[in-house]
Every structure is written in C-alpha cells, then in structure tokens.
CSV table of C-alpha atoms in Angstrom, one decimal:
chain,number,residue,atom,x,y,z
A,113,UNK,CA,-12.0,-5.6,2.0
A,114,UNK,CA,-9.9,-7.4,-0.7
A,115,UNK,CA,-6.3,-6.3,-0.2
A,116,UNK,CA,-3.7,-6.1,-3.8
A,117,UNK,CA,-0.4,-5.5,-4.1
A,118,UNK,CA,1.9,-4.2,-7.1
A,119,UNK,CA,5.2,-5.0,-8.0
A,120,UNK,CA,6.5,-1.6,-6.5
A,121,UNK,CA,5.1,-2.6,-3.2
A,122,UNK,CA,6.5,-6.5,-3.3
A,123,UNK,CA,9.9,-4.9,-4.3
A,124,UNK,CA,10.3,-2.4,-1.5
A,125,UNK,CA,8.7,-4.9,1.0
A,126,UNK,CA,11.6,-7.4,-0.1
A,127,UNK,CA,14.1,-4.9,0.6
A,128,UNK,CA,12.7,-3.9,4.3
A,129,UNK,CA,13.2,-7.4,4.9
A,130,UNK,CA,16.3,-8.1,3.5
A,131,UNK,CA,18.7,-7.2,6.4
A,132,UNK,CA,17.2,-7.9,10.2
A,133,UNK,CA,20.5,-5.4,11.3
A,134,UNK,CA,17.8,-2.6,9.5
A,135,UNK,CA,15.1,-2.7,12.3
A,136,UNK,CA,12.1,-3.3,9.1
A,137,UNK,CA,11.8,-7.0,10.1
A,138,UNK,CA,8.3,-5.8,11.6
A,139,UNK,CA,7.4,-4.2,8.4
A,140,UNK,CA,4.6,-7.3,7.4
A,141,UNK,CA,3.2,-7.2,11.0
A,142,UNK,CA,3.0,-3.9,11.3
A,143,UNK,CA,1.5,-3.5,8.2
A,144,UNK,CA,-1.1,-6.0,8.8
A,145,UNK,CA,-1.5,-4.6,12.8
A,146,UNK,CA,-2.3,-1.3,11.0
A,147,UNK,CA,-4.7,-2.0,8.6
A,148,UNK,CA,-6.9,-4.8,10.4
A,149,UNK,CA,-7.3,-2.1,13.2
A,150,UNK,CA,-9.1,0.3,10.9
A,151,UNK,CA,-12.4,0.1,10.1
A,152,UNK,CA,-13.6,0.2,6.3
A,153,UNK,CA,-14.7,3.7,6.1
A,154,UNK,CA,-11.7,5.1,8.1
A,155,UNK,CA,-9.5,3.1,5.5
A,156,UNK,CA,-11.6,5.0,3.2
A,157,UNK,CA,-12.2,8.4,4.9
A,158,UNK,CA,-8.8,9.0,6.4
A,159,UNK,CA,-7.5,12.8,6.3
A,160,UNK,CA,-4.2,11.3,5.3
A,161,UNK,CA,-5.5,12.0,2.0
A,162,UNK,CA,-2.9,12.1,-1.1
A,163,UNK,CA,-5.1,12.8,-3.6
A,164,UNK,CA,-9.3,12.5,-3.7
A,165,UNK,CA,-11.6,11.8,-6.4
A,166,UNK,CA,-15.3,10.1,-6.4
A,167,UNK,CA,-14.1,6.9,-7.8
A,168,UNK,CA,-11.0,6.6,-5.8
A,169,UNK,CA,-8.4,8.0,-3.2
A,170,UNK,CA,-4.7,7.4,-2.6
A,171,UNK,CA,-4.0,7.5,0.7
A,172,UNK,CA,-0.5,8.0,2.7
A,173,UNK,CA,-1.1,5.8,6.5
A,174,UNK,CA,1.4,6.5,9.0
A,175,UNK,CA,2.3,3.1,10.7
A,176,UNK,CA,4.3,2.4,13.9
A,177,UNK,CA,7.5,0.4,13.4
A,178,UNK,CA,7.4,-2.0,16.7
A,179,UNK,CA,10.5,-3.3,15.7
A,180,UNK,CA,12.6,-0.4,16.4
A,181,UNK,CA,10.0,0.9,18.6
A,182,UNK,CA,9.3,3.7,16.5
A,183,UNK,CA,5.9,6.2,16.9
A,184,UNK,CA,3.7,7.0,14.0
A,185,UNK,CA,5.5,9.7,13.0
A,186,UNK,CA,8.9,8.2,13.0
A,187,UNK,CA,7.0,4.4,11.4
A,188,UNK,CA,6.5,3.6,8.0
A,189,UNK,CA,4.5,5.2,5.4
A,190,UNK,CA,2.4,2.6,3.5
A,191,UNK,CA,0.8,4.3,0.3
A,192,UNK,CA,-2.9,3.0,-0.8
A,193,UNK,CA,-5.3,3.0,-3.5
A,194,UNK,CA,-8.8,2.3,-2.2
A,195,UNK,CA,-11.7,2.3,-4.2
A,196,UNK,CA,-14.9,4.6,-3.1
A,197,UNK,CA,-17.2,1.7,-5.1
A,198,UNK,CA,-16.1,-1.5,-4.3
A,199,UNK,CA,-14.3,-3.3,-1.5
A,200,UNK,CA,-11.1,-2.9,-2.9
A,201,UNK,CA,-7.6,-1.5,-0.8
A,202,UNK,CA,-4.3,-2.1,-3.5
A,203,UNK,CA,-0.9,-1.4,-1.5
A,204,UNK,CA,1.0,0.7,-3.7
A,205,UNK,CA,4.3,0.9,-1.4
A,206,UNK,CA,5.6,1.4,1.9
A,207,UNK,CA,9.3,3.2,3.2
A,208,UNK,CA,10.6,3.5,7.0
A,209,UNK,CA,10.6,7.4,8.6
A,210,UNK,CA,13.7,6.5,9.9
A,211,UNK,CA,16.7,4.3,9.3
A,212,UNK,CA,19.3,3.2,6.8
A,213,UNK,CA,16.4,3.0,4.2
A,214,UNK,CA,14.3,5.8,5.0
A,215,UNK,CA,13.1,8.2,2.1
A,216,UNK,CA,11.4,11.7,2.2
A,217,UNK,CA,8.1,12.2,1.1
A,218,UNK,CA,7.2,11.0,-2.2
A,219,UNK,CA,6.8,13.9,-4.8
A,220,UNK,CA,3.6,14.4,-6.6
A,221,UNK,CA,5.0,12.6,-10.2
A,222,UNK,CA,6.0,9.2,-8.3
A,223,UNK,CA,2.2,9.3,-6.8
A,224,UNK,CA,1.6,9.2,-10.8
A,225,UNK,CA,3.7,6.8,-11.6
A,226,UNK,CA,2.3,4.4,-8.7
A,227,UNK,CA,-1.1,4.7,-10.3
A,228,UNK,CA,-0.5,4.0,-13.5
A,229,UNK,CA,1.7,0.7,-12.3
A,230,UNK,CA,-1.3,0.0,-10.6
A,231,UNK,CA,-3.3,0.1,-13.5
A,232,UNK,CA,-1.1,-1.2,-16.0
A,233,UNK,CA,-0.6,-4.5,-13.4
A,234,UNK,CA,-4.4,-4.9,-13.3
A,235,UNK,CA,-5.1,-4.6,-17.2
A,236,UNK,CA,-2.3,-7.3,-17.7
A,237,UNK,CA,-3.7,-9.6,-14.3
A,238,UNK,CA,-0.4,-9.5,-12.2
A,239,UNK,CA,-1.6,-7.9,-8.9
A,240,UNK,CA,-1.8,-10.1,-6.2
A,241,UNK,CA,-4.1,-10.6,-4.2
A,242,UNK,CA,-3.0,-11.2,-0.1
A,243,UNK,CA,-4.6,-11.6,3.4
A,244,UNK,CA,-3.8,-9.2,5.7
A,245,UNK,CA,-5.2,-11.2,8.8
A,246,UNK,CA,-2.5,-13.7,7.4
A,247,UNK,CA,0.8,-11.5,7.6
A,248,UNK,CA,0.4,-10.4,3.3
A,249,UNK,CA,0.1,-13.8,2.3
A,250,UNK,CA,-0.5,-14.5,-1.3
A,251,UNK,CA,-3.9,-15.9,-1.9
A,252,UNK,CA,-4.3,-15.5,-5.8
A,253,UNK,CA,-1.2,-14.5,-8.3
A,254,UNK,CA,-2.1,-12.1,-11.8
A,255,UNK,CA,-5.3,-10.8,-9.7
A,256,UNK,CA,-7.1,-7.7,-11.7
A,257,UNK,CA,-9.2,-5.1,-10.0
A,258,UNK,CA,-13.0,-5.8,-10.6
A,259,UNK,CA,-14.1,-3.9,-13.6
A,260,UNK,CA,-10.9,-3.8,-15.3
A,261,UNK,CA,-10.6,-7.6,-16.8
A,262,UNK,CA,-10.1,-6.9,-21.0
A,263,UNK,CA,-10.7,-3.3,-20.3
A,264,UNK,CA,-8.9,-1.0,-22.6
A,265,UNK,CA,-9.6,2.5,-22.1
C-alpha cells in the first residue's frame, strides 16, 4: 500500500502533538502500530465503513491510544480513503475519543468536505506521500493519486 496524507490530516496531527501534557504524543505510533497490523483487504474490507462505493470507500478505524492507555473505543479515530483499484490508503484525519481535544463524531457534510480536499490536493499535487513502517515520514511532497495527474473532471 502507498499511504497519502492531506493538509487536514498534517494539521490535526500537529495539534495532537503540540502539548505532551495532552496524552496524543502516541498519536504517530499508534497510527502506524494500527495500520501496519492490518492486512490489505481488511484495510479495504473493514465494517467500519463510512461510506462505500465500487471505486472507493472512506473508512472510520478505531485506534488505541497507548499513551494514555486508552482501548479502542476510547483511542483515536483515524478517517481513510482507500482505493478499491489501486494500492492506495490517503489519511484524511484523525481526533482522540477522549481528552482535552476530543471531538464527537464527524457529521456527514465534513466527510464531504474531506473528500473533496482530498481531491482538490491531488489535482493540484500537494498530498504527501509517507511511510508508515517509518512513524509518517515524508517520502515525496505535492504527491497526486495515480490517475488523477492533469485530470480535470
């Protein structure tokens, strides 16, 4: 799998990490843990489906937060795009359960508005492309999803 991330993602990552009083500091490792312990098609076929269609699906992974030694359920939420086609995971954003920064489930117009960042960052090449076995970091700066480079539909 080839992992992206978007702007939204980068920017709420920076904030977990901002304060180590917080109990995010684990955010990166976790996030990494949680995703290199999944096999391709459970990253793919998941039931913590957000929405489904052939090409795509977004999907909402419920990951521990060792750092407060926090369950699943009480973990972060990391929000994905993977494609159904291609090897392709883009990290869309992640926010604790619990703790100074938690936030409630995402409503169904910010999933919009995720996707079309996603695909507005692609179309103008500033994903970025990162190594999850190497704790999200940066391999290649204004990456674009295969199939989109000069599309404009």
């Amino acid at each position: 799998m080839i992992f992206y991330t978007t702007s939204t993602f980068r920017e709420t990552l920076a904030a977990l990490t901002k304060k180590s009083k917080d109990g995010y500091m684990s955010v990166v490792k976790d996030i990494c843990a949680g995703l290199q312990s999944m096999p391709d098609n459970i990253l793919r076929d998941t039931n913590d489906r957000v929405r489904q269609f052939p090409e795509y699906r977004v999907v909402k992974l419920r990951i521990p937060n060792s750092g407060q030694h926090l369950p699943k359920a009480n973990g972060f939420r990391l929000i994905y795009w993977i494609s159904m086609k291609n090897d392709v995971v883009v990290l869309l954003r992640v926010y604790p359960k619990r703790g100074p920064q938690s936030a409630v489930d995402l409503v169904e117009q910010e999933y919009s508005r995720l996707l079309l960042e996603m695909v507005n960052e692609s179309r103008s090449n500033v994903l970025h492309q990162v190594d999850i076995a190497n704790e999200l970091v940066e391999l290649e700066r204004h990456a674009c999803l295969p199939g989109e480079q000069g599309s404009s539909d």
